[in-house]
Amino acid sequence: MPDLSAEHFRQVMAHVPTSVAVVAGVVDGRPKGLSVGTFVPVSLDPPLVGFFVATTSKSWPPIDTSGSFCVSVLGHDQAEISSRFAVSEADKFDGVEWHPAPSGNPVLVGAVAFVDCDIERVVETGDHLLVLGRVREMGVETGHTPLLHHRSSYRGVAEGGDRAAGSE
Ligand SMILES: Cc1cc2nc3c(=O)[nH]c(=O)nc-3n(C[C@H](O)[C@H](O)[C@H](O)COP(=O)(O)O)c2cc1C
């Protein structure tokens, strides 16, 4: 019998390296957000991006209601920010520096890049929602090396570690 338990699923998928980003919006004048490792470019024409959010997320439903969100791609030195936005609590933004994207959605200071979106579509899939966003503004912020998540640990991209495909 194949092992399709949640524990084994997590253990296997932990070997897939991901970027780390904070998806954020403004709800009733207050910034809200959560960490995601599932941010991905989807389409060039029209410009679409996406991410997956658990149906248990507390921050997503109010952001969804606002109709838009901004993705801040975290830098290699922002693991603490990632951990802070990965807990369900009211005051994640306390002491966190951000500036508004043209839409007013938060861009975290120190992020590598931001992508500000209107919500295009939300698709139910298993215990997650696939959120598709239509890009309205985007830009490189610090452009520094990104934060990565792999095998339950934060990692940075090794400087000077570029290798030709196929080399050891
Ligand atoms: C590196 C990392 C990646 C994550 N990726 C996702 C993700 O893609 N989708 C998701 O729903 N939760 C993801 N999480 C977990 C959420 O950040 C976490 O459940 C958080 O408590 C959600 O906050 P909320 O309840 O305020 O929405 C990730 C957490 C970490 C640390």
Coordinates of N, CA and C and ligand atoms in Angstrom, one line a residue:
M1 N 0.8 -1.2 0.0 CA 0.0 0.0 0.0 C 0.9 1.3 0.0
P2 N 0.7 2.2 -0.9 CA 1.4 3.4 -0.9 C 1.1 4.2 0.4
D3 N 2.1 4.9 1.0 CA 1.8 5.7 2.1 C 1.4 7.1 1.7
L4 N 0.1 7.4 1.8 CA -0.4 8.8 1.4 C -0.8 9.6 2.6
S5 N -0.2 9.3 3.7 CA -0.6 10.0 4.9 C 0.0 11.4 4.8
A6 N -0.7 12.3 5.6 CA -0.2 13.7 5.7 C 1.2 13.9 6.1
E7 N 1.6 13.0 7.0 CA 3.0 13.1 7.5 C 4.0 12.7 6.4
H8 N 3.7 11.7 5.7 CA 4.6 11.3 4.6 C 4.6 12.3 3.5
F9 N 3.4 12.9 3.2 CA 3.3 13.9 2.2 C 4.2 15.1 2.5
R10 N 4.1 15.5 3.8 CA 4.9 16.6 4.3 C 6.4 16.3 4.1
Q11 N 6.7 15.1 4.6 CA 8.1 14.7 4.6 C 8.7 14.6 3.2
V12 N 8.0 14.1 2.2 CA 8.4 14.1 0.8 C 8.5 15.5 0.2
M13 N 7.5 16.2 0.4 CA 7.4 17.6 -0.2 C 8.4 18.6 0.4
A14 N 8.9 18.2 1.6 CA 9.9 19.1 2.2 C 11.2 19.1 1.4
H15 N 11.3 18.2 0.5 CA 12.5 18.1 -0.3 C 12.4 19.1 -1.6
V16 N 11.2 19.6 -1.7 CA 11.0 20.6 -2.8 C 11.3 22.0 -2.3
P17 N 12.4 22.6 -2.8 CA 12.7 23.9 -2.3 C 11.7 25.0 -2.8
T18 N 11.4 25.9 -1.9 CA 10.5 27.0 -2.3 C 11.0 28.4 -2.0
S19 N 10.5 29.4 -2.6 CA 10.7 30.7 -2.2 C 9.8 31.0 -1.0
V20 N 10.0 32.1 -0.3 CA 9.1 32.5 0.8 C 8.6 33.9 0.5
A21 N 7.3 34.1 0.6 CA 6.8 35.4 0.3 C 5.7 35.7 1.4
V22 N 5.4 37.0 1.6 CA 4.3 37.4 2.4 C 3.2 38.0 1.5
V23 N 2.0 37.4 1.6 CA 0.9 37.9 0.9 C 0.1 38.8 1.9
A24 N -0.1 40.1 1.5 CA -0.7 41.0 2.4 C -1.7 41.9 1.8
G25 N -2.6 42.4 2.6 CA -3.6 43.4 2.1 C -4.0 44.3 3.3
V26 N -4.9 45.2 3.0 CA -5.3 46.1 4.1 C -6.8 45.9 4.3
V27 N -7.2 45.6 5.5 CA -8.6 45.3 5.9 C -9.0 46.3 7.0
D28 N -10.0 47.1 6.7 CA -10.5 48.1 7.6 C -9.4 49.0 8.1
G29 N -8.5 49.3 7.2 CA -7.4 50.3 7.5 C -6.2 49.6 8.2
R30 N -6.3 48.3 8.4 CA -5.2 47.6 9.1 C -4.5 46.6 8.2
P31 N -3.2 46.5 8.2 CA -2.5 45.5 7.3 C -2.7 44.1 7.9
K32 N -2.8 43.2 7.0 CA -3.0 41.8 7.3 C -2.1 40.9 6.4
G33 N -1.6 39.8 6.8 CA -0.8 39.0 5.9 C -0.4 37.6 6.4
L34 N 0.1 36.8 5.5 CA 0.6 35.5 5.9 C 1.7 35.1 5.0
S35 N 2.6 34.2 5.5 CA 3.7 33.7 4.7 C 3.2 32.5 3.8
V36 N 3.7 32.5 2.6 CA 3.4 31.4 1.7 C 4.7 31.0 1.0
G37 N 4.8 29.7 0.7 CA 5.9 29.1 0.0 C 5.4 28.6 -1.4
T38 N 4.3 29.1 -1.8 CA 3.6 28.6 -3.0 C 3.5 29.7 -4.1
F39 N 4.1 30.8 -3.9 CA 4.0 31.9 -4.9 C 4.6 31.5 -6.2
V40 N 3.9 31.8 -7.3 CA 4.4 31.3 -8.6 C 3.9 32.3 -9.7
P41 N 4.7 32.6 -10.7 CA 4.2 33.3 -11.9 C 3.3 32.3 -12.7
V42 N 2.2 32.8 -13.2 CA 1.3 31.9 -13.9 C 1.2 32.2 -15.4
S43 N 1.0 33.5 -15.8 CA 0.7 33.8 -17.2 C 1.3 35.2 -17.5
L44 N 1.8 35.3 -18.8 CA 2.4 36.6 -19.2 C 1.3 37.5 -19.8
D45 N 0.3 36.9 -20.5 CA -0.7 37.6 -21.2 C -2.0 37.0 -21.0
P46 N -2.8 37.4 -20.1 CA -2.6 38.5 -19.2 C -1.6 38.2 -18.1
P47 N -1.0 39.2 -17.5 CA -0.1 38.9 -16.4 C -0.8 38.4 -15.1
L48 N -0.6 37.1 -14.9 CA -1.2 36.5 -13.7 C -0.2 35.8 -12.8
V49 N -0.4 35.9 -11.5 CA 0.4 35.1 -10.6 C -0.5 34.3 -9.7
G50 N 0.0 33.4 -8.9 CA -0.8 32.6 -8.1 C -0.1 32.1 -6.8
F51 N -0.9 31.6 -5.9 CA -0.4 30.9 -4.7 C -1.5 30.1 -4.1
F52 N -1.2 29.2 -3.2 CA -2.2 28.3 -2.6 C -2.3 28.7 -1.1
V53 N -3.5 28.8 -0.6 CA -3.7 29.2 0.8 C -4.6 28.1 1.4
A54 N -4.3 27.7 2.6 CA -5.1 26.7 3.4 C -6.5 27.3 3.7
T55 N -7.5 26.4 3.6 CA -8.8 26.9 3.9 C -9.0 27.3 5.4
T56 N -8.0 26.9 6.2 CA -8.0 27.3 7.6 C -7.3 28.7 7.9
S57 N -6.8 29.3 6.9 CA -6.1 30.6 7.1 C -7.1 31.6 7.7
K58 N -6.6 32.4 8.7 CA -7.4 33.4 9.3 C -7.3 34.7 8.5
S59 N -6.1 35.0 7.9 CA -5.8 36.3 7.3 C -6.4 36.3 5.9
W60 N -6.5 35.2 5.2 CA -6.9 35.2 3.8 C -8.3 35.7 3.6
P61 N -9.3 35.2 4.3 CA -10.7 35.6 4.0 C -10.9 37.1 4.0
P62 N -10.4 37.8 5.0 CA -10.6 39.3 5.0 C -9.9 39.9 3.8
I63 N -8.7 39.4 3.5 CA -7.9 40.0 2.3 C -8.7 39.7 1.1
D64 N -9.3 38.5 1.0 CA -10.1 38.2 -0.2 C -11.2 39.2 -0.4
T65 N -11.9 39.5 0.7 CA -13.0 40.4 0.7 C -12.6 41.8 0.2
S66 N -11.3 42.2 0.4 CA -10.8 43.5 0.0 C -10.6 43.5 -1.5
G67 N -10.5 42.3 -2.1 CA -10.4 42.3 -3.6 C -9.0 42.4 -4.2
S68 N -8.0 42.6 -3.4 CA -6.6 42.7 -3.9 C -5.6 42.3 -2.8
F69 N -4.4 42.1 -3.3 CA -3.3 41.7 -2.3 C -2.0 42.0 -3.0
C70 N -1.0 42.1 -2.1 CA 0.4 42.4 -2.6 C 1.3 41.3 -2.1
V71 N 2.2 40.8 -3.0 CA 3.1 39.7 -2.6 C 4.5 40.4 -2.4
S72 N 5.1 40.2 -1.2 CA 6.5 40.6 -1.0 C 7.4 39.4 -1.0
V73 N 8.3 39.3 -1.9 CA 9.2 38.1 -1.9 C 10.3 38.4 -1.0
L74 N 10.5 37.5 0.0 CA 11.4 37.8 1.1 C 12.9 37.6 0.7
G75 N 13.7 38.4 1.4 CA 15.2 38.3 1.1 C 15.8 37.3 2.1
H76 N 17.1 36.9 1.8 CA 17.7 35.8 2.6 C 17.9 36.2 4.1
D77 N 17.8 37.5 4.4 CA 17.9 37.9 5.8 C 16.6 38.1 6.5
Q78 N 15.5 37.6 5.9 CA 14.1 37.9 6.4 C 13.4 36.6 7.0
A79 N 14.2 35.6 7.5 CA 13.6 34.4 8.0 C 12.7 34.7 9.2
E80 N 13.1 35.7 10.0 CA 12.3 36.1 11.2 C 10.9 36.6 10.7
I81 N 10.9 37.4 9.6 CA 9.7 37.9 9.1 C 8.8 36.8 8.7
S82 N 9.4 35.8 8.0 CA 8.6 34.6 7.5 C 8.0 33.9 8.7
S83 N 8.8 33.7 9.8 CA 8.2 33.0 10.9 C 7.1 33.8 11.6
R84 N 7.3 35.1 11.6 CA 6.3 36.0 12.3 C 4.9 35.9 11.5
F85 N 5.0 35.8 10.2 CA 3.8 35.8 9.4 C 3.2 34.4 9.2
A86 N 3.9 33.4 9.8 CA 3.4 32.0 9.7 C 2.7 31.6 11.0
V87 N 2.3 32.5 11.8 CA 1.4 32.2 13.0 C 0.2 33.0 12.8
S88 N -0.9 32.4 13.3 CA -2.2 33.1 13.2 C -2.4 34.0 14.4
E89 N -2.1 35.2 14.3 CA -2.3 36.1 15.4 C -2.6 37.5 14.8
A90 N -3.2 38.4 15.7 CA -3.8 39.6 15.2 C -2.7 40.6 14.8
D91 N -1.6 40.7 15.5 CA -0.7 41.8 15.4 C 0.6 41.5 14.7
K92 N 0.6 40.8 13.6 CA 1.8 40.4 12.9 C 2.6 41.6 12.4
F93 N 1.9 42.7 12.1 CA 2.6 43.8 11.5 C 3.2 44.7 12.6
D94 N 3.0 44.4 13.9 CA 3.6 45.3 14.9 C 5.1 45.3 14.8
G95 N 5.7 46.5 14.6 CA 7.1 46.6 14.5 C 7.7 46.2 13.2
V96 N 6.9 45.9 12.2 CA 7.3 45.5 10.9 C 7.2 46.7 10.0
E97 N 8.3 47.1 9.3 CA 8.3 48.2 8.4 C 7.8 47.8 7.1
W98 N 6.9 48.7 6.6 CA 6.3 48.5 5.2 C 5.9 49.8 4.6
H99 N 5.8 49.8 3.3 CA 5.3 51.0 2.6 C 4.2 50.6 1.7
P100 N 3.3 51.5 1.4 CA 2.2 51.1 0.5 C 2.6 50.9 -1.0
A101 N 2.1 49.9 -1.6 CA 2.2 49.8 -3.1 C 1.2 50.9 -3.6
P102 N 1.2 51.2 -4.9 CA 0.2 52.2 -5.4 C -1.2 51.8 -5.0
S103 N -1.6 50.6 -4.8 CA -2.9 50.2 -4.4 C -3.2 50.5 -2.9
G104 N -2.1 50.7 -2.2 CA -2.3 50.8 -0.7 C -1.9 49.5 0.0
N105 N -1.8 48.4 -0.7 CA -1.4 47.2 -0.1 C 0.0 47.2 0.4
P106 N 0.3 46.5 1.5 CA 1.7 46.6 2.1 C 2.8 45.9 1.3
V107 N 3.9 46.6 1.1 CA 5.1 46.0 0.6 C 6.1 46.0 1.8
L108 N 6.6 44.9 2.2 CA 7.5 44.8 3.3 C 8.9 45.4 3.0
V109 N 9.4 46.3 3.9 CA 10.7 46.8 3.6 C 11.7 45.7 3.7
G110 N 12.7 45.7 2.8 CA 13.7 44.6 2.7 C 13.3 43.5 1.8
A111 N 12.1 43.5 1.3 CA 11.7 42.5 0.3 C 12.6 42.6 -1.0
V112 N 12.7 41.4 -1.6 CA 13.5 41.4 -2.9 C 12.7 42.1 -4.0
A113 N 11.4 41.8 -4.0 CA 10.5 42.3 -5.1 C 9.1 42.3 -4.6
F114 N 8.2 43.0 -5.3 CA 6.8 43.0 -4.9 C 6.0 42.8 -6.1
V115 N 4.8 42.2 -6.0 CA 3.8 42.0 -7.1 C 2.4 42.4 -6.5
D116 N 1.9 43.4 -7.0 CA 0.6 43.9 -6.4 C -0.5 43.5 -7.4
C117 N -1.6 42.9 -6.9 CA -2.6 42.2 -7.7 C -4.0 42.5 -7.3
D118 N -4.9 42.5 -8.3 CA -6.3 42.4 -8.1 C -6.6 40.9 -8.1
I119 N -7.6 40.4 -7.3 CA -7.9 39.0 -7.3 C -8.7 38.7 -8.6
E120 N -8.1 37.7 -9.4 CA -8.7 37.3 -10.7 C -9.7 36.2 -10.4
R121 N -9.3 35.2 -9.6 CA -10.1 34.0 -9.4 C -9.6 33.3 -8.2
V122 N -10.5 32.6 -7.5 CA -10.1 31.7 -6.4 C -10.8 30.4 -6.7
V123 N -9.9 29.3 -6.7 CA -10.4 28.0 -7.1 C -10.2 27.1 -5.9
E124 N -11.3 26.4 -5.5 CA -11.2 25.5 -4.4 C -10.5 24.2 -4.8
T125 N -9.5 23.8 -4.1 CA -8.8 22.5 -4.5 C -8.3 21.8 -3.2
G126 N -9.0 20.7 -2.9 CA -8.6 20.0 -1.7 C -8.8 20.9 -0.4
D127 N -7.8 20.9 0.5 CA -7.9 21.7 1.7 C -7.2 23.1 1.5
H128 N -6.9 23.4 0.2 CA -6.4 24.7 -0.1 C -7.2 25.4 -1.2
L129 N -7.0 26.7 -1.3 CA -7.6 27.5 -2.4 C -6.4 27.9 -3.3
L130 N -6.6 27.8 -4.6 CA -5.7 28.4 -5.5 C -6.1 29.9 -5.8
V131 N -5.3 30.8 -5.4 CA -5.6 32.2 -5.7 C -4.9 32.7 -6.9
L132 N -5.6 33.2 -7.9 CA -5.0 33.8 -9.0 C -5.1 35.3 -9.0
G133 N -4.0 36.0 -9.1 CA -4.0 37.5 -9.1 C -3.6 38.1 -10.4
R134 N -4.3 39.1 -10.8 CA -4.0 39.9 -12.0 C -3.0 41.0 -11.6
V135 N -1.8 41.0 -12.2 CA -0.8 42.0 -11.7 C -1.2 43.4 -12.2
R136 N -1.2 44.3 -11.2 CA -1.4 45.7 -11.6 C -0.2 46.6 -11.4
E137 N 0.7 46.2 -10.6 CA 2.0 46.9 -10.4 C 3.0 45.8 -9.9
M138 N 4.3 46.0 -10.3 CA 5.3 45.1 -9.7 C 6.6 45.8 -9.8
G139 N 7.6 45.4 -9.0 CA 8.9 46.0 -9.0 C 9.9 45.3 -8.2
V140 N 11.2 45.5 -8.6 CA 12.3 45.0 -7.8 C 12.5 45.9 -6.6
E141 N 12.6 45.4 -5.4 CA 12.9 46.3 -4.3 C 14.4 46.3 -4.0
T142 N 14.8 45.3 -3.1 CA 16.3 45.3 -2.8 C 17.0 44.6 -4.0
G143 N 16.3 43.6 -4.6 CA 17.0 42.8 -5.6 C 18.0 41.8 -5.0
H144 N 18.1 41.7 -3.7 CA 19.1 40.9 -3.0 C 18.7 39.4 -3.2
T145 N 19.6 38.5 -2.8 CA 19.3 37.1 -2.9 C 18.1 36.7 -2.0
P146 N 17.3 35.8 -2.5 CA 16.0 35.5 -1.8 C 16.2 34.5 -0.6
L147 N 15.2 34.5 0.2 CA 15.1 33.4 1.2 C 14.5 32.2 0.6
L148 N 15.1 31.1 0.9 CA 14.5 29.8 0.5 C 14.1 28.9 1.6
H149 N 13.2 28.0 1.4 CA 12.8 27.0 2.4 C 12.9 25.6 1.9
H150 N 13.6 24.8 2.6 CA 13.9 23.4 2.1 C 14.2 22.5 3.3
R151 N 13.5 21.4 3.3 CA 13.6 20.4 4.4 C 13.5 21.0 5.7
S152 N 12.4 21.8 5.9 CA 12.0 22.5 7.1 C 13.0 23.5 7.6
S153 N 13.9 23.9 6.8 CA 14.9 25.0 7.2 C 14.9 26.1 6.3
Y154 N 15.3 27.3 6.8 CA 15.5 28.4 5.9 C 16.9 28.4 5.3
R155 N 17.0 28.7 4.1 CA 18.3 28.7 3.4 C 18.4 29.9 2.6
G156 N 19.7 30.3 2.3 CA 19.9 31.4 1.3 C 20.5 30.8 0.1
V157 N 20.5 31.6 -1.0 CA 21.2 31.1 -2.2 C 22.7 31.3 -2.0
A158 N 23.5 30.3 -2.2 CA 24.9 30.4 -2.0 C 25.5 31.4 -3.0
E159 N 26.1 32.5 -2.5 CA 26.8 33.5 -3.4 C 27.9 32.7 -4.1
G160 N 28.0 33.0 -5.4 CA 29.1 32.3 -6.1 C 28.9 30.9 -6.4
G161 N 27.6 30.4 -6.0 CA 27.4 29.0 -6.1 C 26.7 28.6 -7.5
D162 N 26.7 29.5 -8.4 CA 26.1 29.2 -9.7 C 26.9 28.1 -10.4
R163 N 26.1 27.2 -11.0 CA 26.8 26.1 -11.7 C 26.1 25.8 -13.0
A164 N 26.9 25.4 -13.9 CA 26.3 25.0 -15.2 C 25.5 23.8 -15.1
A165 N 24.4 23.7 -15.8 CA 23.5 22.5 -15.7 C 24.3 21.3 -16.0
G166 N 24.1 20.3 -15.1 CA 24.7 19.0 -15.3 C 26.0 18.9 -14.6
S167 N 26.6 20.0 -14.1 CA 27.9 19.8 -13.4 C 27.7 19.3 -12.0
E168 N 28.7 18.8 -11.4 CA 28.6 18.3 -10.0 C 28.6 19.4 -9.0
Ligands
LIG1 C1 8.0 28.8 4.7 C2 6.5 28.7 4.9 C3 5.7 28.5 3.8 C4 4.3 28.5 3.9 N1 3.5 28.4 2.9 C5 2.2 28.4 3.0 C6 1.4 28.4 1.8 O1 1.8 28.3 0.7 N2 0.0 28.4 2.0 C7 -0.5 28.5 3.3 O2 -1.8 28.5 3.4 N3 0.2 28.5 4.4 C8 1.6 28.5 4.3 N4 2.4 28.6 5.4 C9 1.7 28.6 6.7 C10 1.1 29.9 7.0 O3 2.0 31.0 6.9 C11 0.5 29.8 8.4 O4 -0.5 28.8 8.5 C12 -0.1 31.0 9.0 O5 -0.4 30.8 10.4 C13 -1.3 31.5 8.3 O6 -1.7 32.7 9.0 P1 -3.2 33.2 9.0 O7 -4.0 32.1 9.8 O8 -3.1 34.5 9.7 O9 -3.7 33.3 7.6 C14 3.8 28.6 5.2 C15 4.6 28.8 6.3 C16 6.0 28.9 6.2 C17 6.9 29.1 7.4

